[in-house]
mmCIF file of C-alpha atoms and ligand atoms in Angstrom:
data_model
loop_
_atom_site.group_PDB
_atom_site.id
_atom_site.type_symbol
_atom_site.label_atom_id
_atom_site.label_comp_id
_atom_site.label_asym_id
_atom_site.label_seq_id
_atom_site.Cartn_x
_atom_site.Cartn_y
_atom_site.Cartn_z
ATOM 1 C CA UNK A 1271 24.316 -83.448 17.098
ATOM 2 C CA UNK A 1272 24.759 -80.730 19.758
ATOM 3 C CA UNK A 1273 27.930 -81.213 21.733
ATOM 4 C CA UNK A 1274 29.566 -79.160 24.449
ATOM 5 C CA UNK A 1275 33.342 -78.644 24.910
ATOM 6 C CA UNK A 1276 35.245 -77.168 27.826
ATOM 7 C CA UNK A 1277 38.233 -75.002 27.142
ATOM 8 C CA UNK A 1278 41.022 -74.074 29.545
ATOM 9 C CA UNK A 1279 44.487 -72.551 29.443
ATOM 10 C CA UNK A 1280 46.967 -71.449 32.115
ATOM 11 C CA UNK A 1281 50.179 -70.964 30.082
ATOM 12 C CA UNK A 1282 51.155 -68.292 27.655
ATOM 13 C CA UNK A 1283 48.586 -65.938 26.076
ATOM 14 C CA UNK A 1284 45.607 -67.734 27.570
ATOM 15 C CA UNK A 1285 42.693 -65.869 25.956
ATOM 16 C CA UNK A 1286 44.390 -65.763 22.559
ATOM 17 C CA UNK A 1287 45.004 -69.467 22.796
ATOM 18 C CA UNK A 1288 41.330 -70.134 23.555
ATOM 19 C CA UNK A 1289 40.325 -68.011 20.546
ATOM 20 C CA UNK A 1290 42.752 -69.893 18.257
ATOM 21 C CA UNK A 1291 41.319 -73.191 19.467
ATOM 22 C CA UNK A 1292 37.750 -72.018 18.697
ATOM 23 C CA UNK A 1293 38.783 -70.838 15.279
ATOM 24 C CA UNK A 1294 40.595 -74.130 14.574
ATOM 25 C CA UNK A 1295 37.526 -76.103 15.714
ATOM 26 C CA UNK A 1296 35.178 -74.105 13.518
ATOM 27 C CA UNK A 1297 37.379 -74.709 10.482
ATOM 28 C CA UNK A 1298 37.024 -78.551 10.718
ATOM 29 C CA UNK A 1299 34.558 -80.193 8.356
ATOM 30 C CA UNK A 1300 31.589 -81.384 10.390
ATOM 31 C CA UNK A 1301 31.999 -78.922 13.244
ATOM 32 C CA UNK A 1302 30.184 -75.649 13.657
ATOM 33 C CA UNK A 1303 30.837 -73.538 16.718
ATOM 34 C CA UNK A 1304 27.337 -72.197 17.511
ATOM 35 C CA UNK A 1305 27.915 -70.401 20.858
ATOM 36 C CA UNK A 1306 30.782 -69.510 23.155
ATOM 37 C CA UNK A 1307 30.524 -68.632 26.836
ATOM 38 C CA UNK A 1308 32.337 -65.682 28.407
ATOM 39 C CA UNK A 1309 35.962 -66.314 29.334
ATOM 40 C CA UNK A 1310 36.503 -66.605 33.112
ATOM 41 C CA UNK A 1311 39.692 -66.431 35.088
ATOM 42 C CA UNK A 1312 39.596 -69.255 37.648
ATOM 43 C CA UNK A 1313 41.713 -70.571 40.543
ATOM 44 C CA UNK A 1314 43.436 -73.886 39.721
ATOM 45 C CA UNK A 1315 41.624 -76.941 41.059
ATOM 46 C CA UNK A 1316 43.506 -80.105 41.997
ATOM 47 C CA UNK A 1317 47.138 -79.052 41.839
ATOM 48 C CA UNK A 1318 46.723 -75.606 43.325
ATOM 49 C CA UNK A 1319 50.313 -74.428 42.993
ATOM 50 C CA UNK A 1320 50.132 -73.390 39.285
ATOM 51 C CA UNK A 1321 49.030 -70.249 37.390
ATOM 52 C CA UNK A 1322 45.353 -69.233 37.209
ATOM 53 C CA UNK A 1323 43.332 -70.640 34.312
ATOM 54 C CA UNK A 1324 41.103 -68.967 31.749
ATOM 55 C CA UNK A 1325 38.137 -71.255 31.145
ATOM 56 C CA UNK A 1326 35.199 -71.205 28.795
ATOM 57 C CA UNK A 1327 32.716 -73.579 27.180
ATOM 58 C CA UNK A 1328 31.455 -73.820 23.602
ATOM 59 C CA UNK A 1329 28.392 -75.335 22.005
ATOM 60 C CA UNK A 1330 29.098 -77.209 18.801
ATOM 61 C CA UNK A 1331 26.786 -78.527 16.141
ATOM 62 C CA UNK A 1332 28.517 -81.576 14.693
ATOM 63 C CA UNK A 1333 28.087 -84.403 12.215
ATOM 64 C CA UNK A 1334 31.093 -86.222 13.719
ATOM 65 C CA UNK A 1335 30.646 -89.147 16.028
ATOM 66 C CA UNK A 1336 31.953 -88.824 19.670
ATOM 67 C CA UNK A 1337 35.256 -90.601 18.895
ATOM 68 C CA UNK A 1338 35.915 -88.527 15.787
ATOM 69 C CA UNK A 1339 35.045 -85.382 17.695
ATOM 70 C CA UNK A 1340 37.497 -86.315 20.453
ATOM 71 C CA UNK A 1341 40.216 -86.925 17.882
ATOM 72 C CA UNK A 1342 39.510 -83.467 16.392
ATOM 73 C CA UNK A 1343 39.889 -81.878 19.847
ATOM 74 C CA UNK A 1344 43.163 -83.663 20.383
ATOM 75 C CA UNK A 1345 44.385 -82.597 16.959
ATOM 76 C CA UNK A 1346 43.577 -78.962 17.705
ATOM 77 C CA UNK A 1347 45.371 -79.239 21.042
ATOM 78 C CA UNK A 1348 48.467 -80.652 19.309
ATOM 79 C CA UNK A 1349 48.313 -77.858 16.681
ATOM 80 C CA UNK A 1350 48.451 -75.332 19.511
ATOM 81 C CA UNK A 1351 51.582 -76.959 20.956
ATOM 82 C CA UNK A 1352 50.192 -79.234 23.606
ATOM 83 C CA UNK A 1353 52.044 -82.540 24.141
ATOM 84 C CA UNK A 1354 50.004 -84.665 26.569
ATOM 85 C CA UNK A 1355 52.922 -87.119 26.879
ATOM 86 C CA UNK A 1356 55.327 -84.583 28.304
ATOM 87 C CA UNK A 1357 53.238 -82.849 31.007
ATOM 88 C CA UNK A 1358 52.235 -83.442 34.563
ATOM 89 C CA UNK A 1359 48.737 -85.073 34.892
ATOM 90 C CA UNK A 1360 47.175 -82.155 36.775
ATOM 91 C CA UNK A 1361 49.743 -79.567 35.854
ATOM 92 C CA UNK A 1362 49.862 -76.413 33.708
ATOM 93 C CA UNK A 1363 48.881 -76.580 30.030
ATOM 94 C CA UNK A 1364 48.639 -74.243 27.007
ATOM 95 C CA UNK A 1365 45.298 -75.640 26.019
ATOM 96 C CA UNK A 1366 42.850 -78.147 27.289
ATOM 97 C CA UNK A 1367 39.789 -79.196 25.258
ATOM 98 C CA UNK A 1368 37.416 -81.548 27.019
ATOM 99 C CA UNK A 1369 34.437 -83.206 25.382
ATOM 100 C CA UNK A 1370 31.837 -82.643 28.088
ATOM 101 C CA UNK A 1371 28.481 -83.585 26.551
ATOM 102 C CA UNK A 1372 27.390 -85.233 23.282
ATOM 103 C CA UNK A 1373 23.648 -84.842 22.916
ATOM 104 C CA UNK A 1374 22.134 -86.974 25.607
ATOM 105 C CA UNK A 1375 24.432 -89.906 24.877
ATOM 106 C CA UNK A 1376 26.557 -91.681 27.424
ATOM 107 C CA UNK A 1377 29.845 -93.240 26.268
ATOM 108 C CA UNK A 1378 32.262 -95.310 28.435
ATOM 109 C CA UNK A 1379 35.147 -96.569 26.293
ATOM 110 C CA UNK A 1380 38.859 -96.567 26.818
ATOM 111 C CA UNK A 1381 39.978 -92.939 26.507
ATOM 112 C CA UNK A 1382 36.477 -91.588 26.019
ATOM 113 C CA UNK A 1383 33.894 -91.077 28.846
ATOM 114 C CA UNK A 1384 30.835 -88.872 28.226
ATOM 115 C CA UNK A 1385 29.561 -86.938 30.212
ATOM 116 C CA UNK A 1386 33.078 -85.937 31.163
ATOM 117 C CA UNK A 1387 33.753 -87.790 34.450
ATOM 118 C CA UNK A 1388 34.638 -84.680 36.485
ATOM 119 C CA UNK A 1389 32.013 -82.352 34.960
ATOM 120 C CA UNK A 1390 29.737 -82.485 38.000
ATOM 121 C CA UNK A 1391 32.503 -81.483 40.476
ATOM 122 C CA UNK A 1392 33.942 -78.475 38.631
ATOM 123 C CA UNK A 1393 32.438 -74.989 38.861
ATOM 124 C CA UNK A 1394 34.842 -73.862 36.093
ATOM 125 C CA UNK A 1395 33.009 -76.296 33.786
ATOM 126 C CA UNK A 1396 29.409 -76.026 35.134
ATOM 127 C CA UNK A 1397 29.214 -72.187 35.160
ATOM 128 C CA UNK A 1398 30.122 -71.619 31.520
ATOM 129 C CA UNK A 1399 27.858 -74.552 30.437
ATOM 130 C CA UNK A 1400 24.943 -73.002 32.350
ATOM 131 C CA UNK A 1401 25.654 -69.667 30.834
ATOM 132 C CA UNK A 1402 25.254 -71.311 27.332
ATOM 133 C CA UNK A 1403 22.051 -73.114 28.362
ATOM 134 C CA UNK A 1404 20.621 -72.736 31.846
ATOM 135 C CA UNK A 1405 18.273 -75.682 31.155
ATOM 136 C CA UNK A 1406 21.068 -78.142 30.304
ATOM 137 C CA UNK A 1407 20.724 -81.677 31.769
ATOM 138 C CA UNK A 1408 22.898 -84.728 32.119
ATOM 139 C CA UNK A 1409 21.876 -87.791 30.064
ATOM 140 C CA UNK A 1410 20.268 -89.220 33.235
ATOM 141 C CA UNK A 1411 17.960 -86.189 33.390
ATOM 142 C CA UNK A 1412 19.634 -84.304 36.249
ATOM 143 C CA UNK A 1413 19.688 -80.525 35.640
ATOM 144 C CA UNK A 1414 23.156 -79.135 35.615
ATOM 145 C CA UNK A 1415 22.099 -76.242 37.763
ATOM 146 C CA UNK A 1416 21.306 -78.719 40.622
ATOM 147 C CA UNK A 1417 25.003 -79.807 40.586
ATOM 148 C CA UNK A 1418 26.203 -76.282 41.207
ATOM 149 C CA UNK A 1419 25.617 -76.224 44.981
ATOM 150 C CA UNK A 1420 26.819 -73.461 47.304
ATOM 151 C CA UNK A 1421 30.247 -75.189 47.725
ATOM 152 C CA UNK A 1422 30.892 -74.899 43.989
ATOM 153 C CA UNK A 1423 29.654 -71.368 43.385
HETATM 154 O O1 LIG B 596 40.685 -80.076 33.674
HETATM 155 C C1 LIG B 596 41.294 -79.062 32.959
HETATM 156 C C2 LIG B 596 42.539 -78.586 33.533
HETATM 157 N N1 LIG B 596 42.437 -78.041 34.895
HETATM 158 C C3 LIG B 596 41.816 -76.858 35.251
HETATM 159 C C4 LIG B 596 41.067 -75.894 34.597
HETATM 160 O O2 LIG B 596 40.841 -75.916 33.411
HETATM 161 N N2 LIG B 596 40.634 -74.856 35.402
HETATM 162 C C5 LIG B 596 40.832 -74.764 36.697
HETATM 163 N N3 LIG B 596 40.370 -73.735 37.388
HETATM 164 N N4 LIG B 596 41.571 -75.715 37.349
HETATM 165 C C6 LIG B 596 42.047 -76.750 36.666
HETATM 166 N N5 LIG B 596 42.767 -77.823 37.055
HETATM 167 C C7 LIG B 596 42.924 -78.562 35.972
HETATM 168 S S1 LIG B 596 43.856 -80.040 35.971
#
């Protein structure tokens, strides 16, 4: 299955942390990192009074199911020092790995919603995804490039 993951960091050595996350993901059985977008420095969205982020997206080829893949992302986050229980909801973080798309599947379960619920509103997610595949669509068929209106560019 082809899956897409969003990566973000705004604490510490941001680029190095993203690279470590990609390496850790690629070392997991059942996950191959097939493409990585450029790294972009972005203004914080939501809680604006925090350091700038570095964001990217990666395309994965995976034999894991969506829940197993999510657990792997959370495990990599923990390995890089993130403790989701001890941080502000929209605040700074060493590493954020979001499962954005999983083939053309939709999932709505406790703790796991695919496509990622805020994907369509976030240029820092849409731009790297479109860099990886300009023809990418949501499971409902909407092209991602149509979501990136002038207000998000
Ligand atoms: O949702 C991920 C964490 N996050 C980000 C982010 O990754 N990038 C930018 N630019 N703003 C953000 N606000 C939050 S929360």
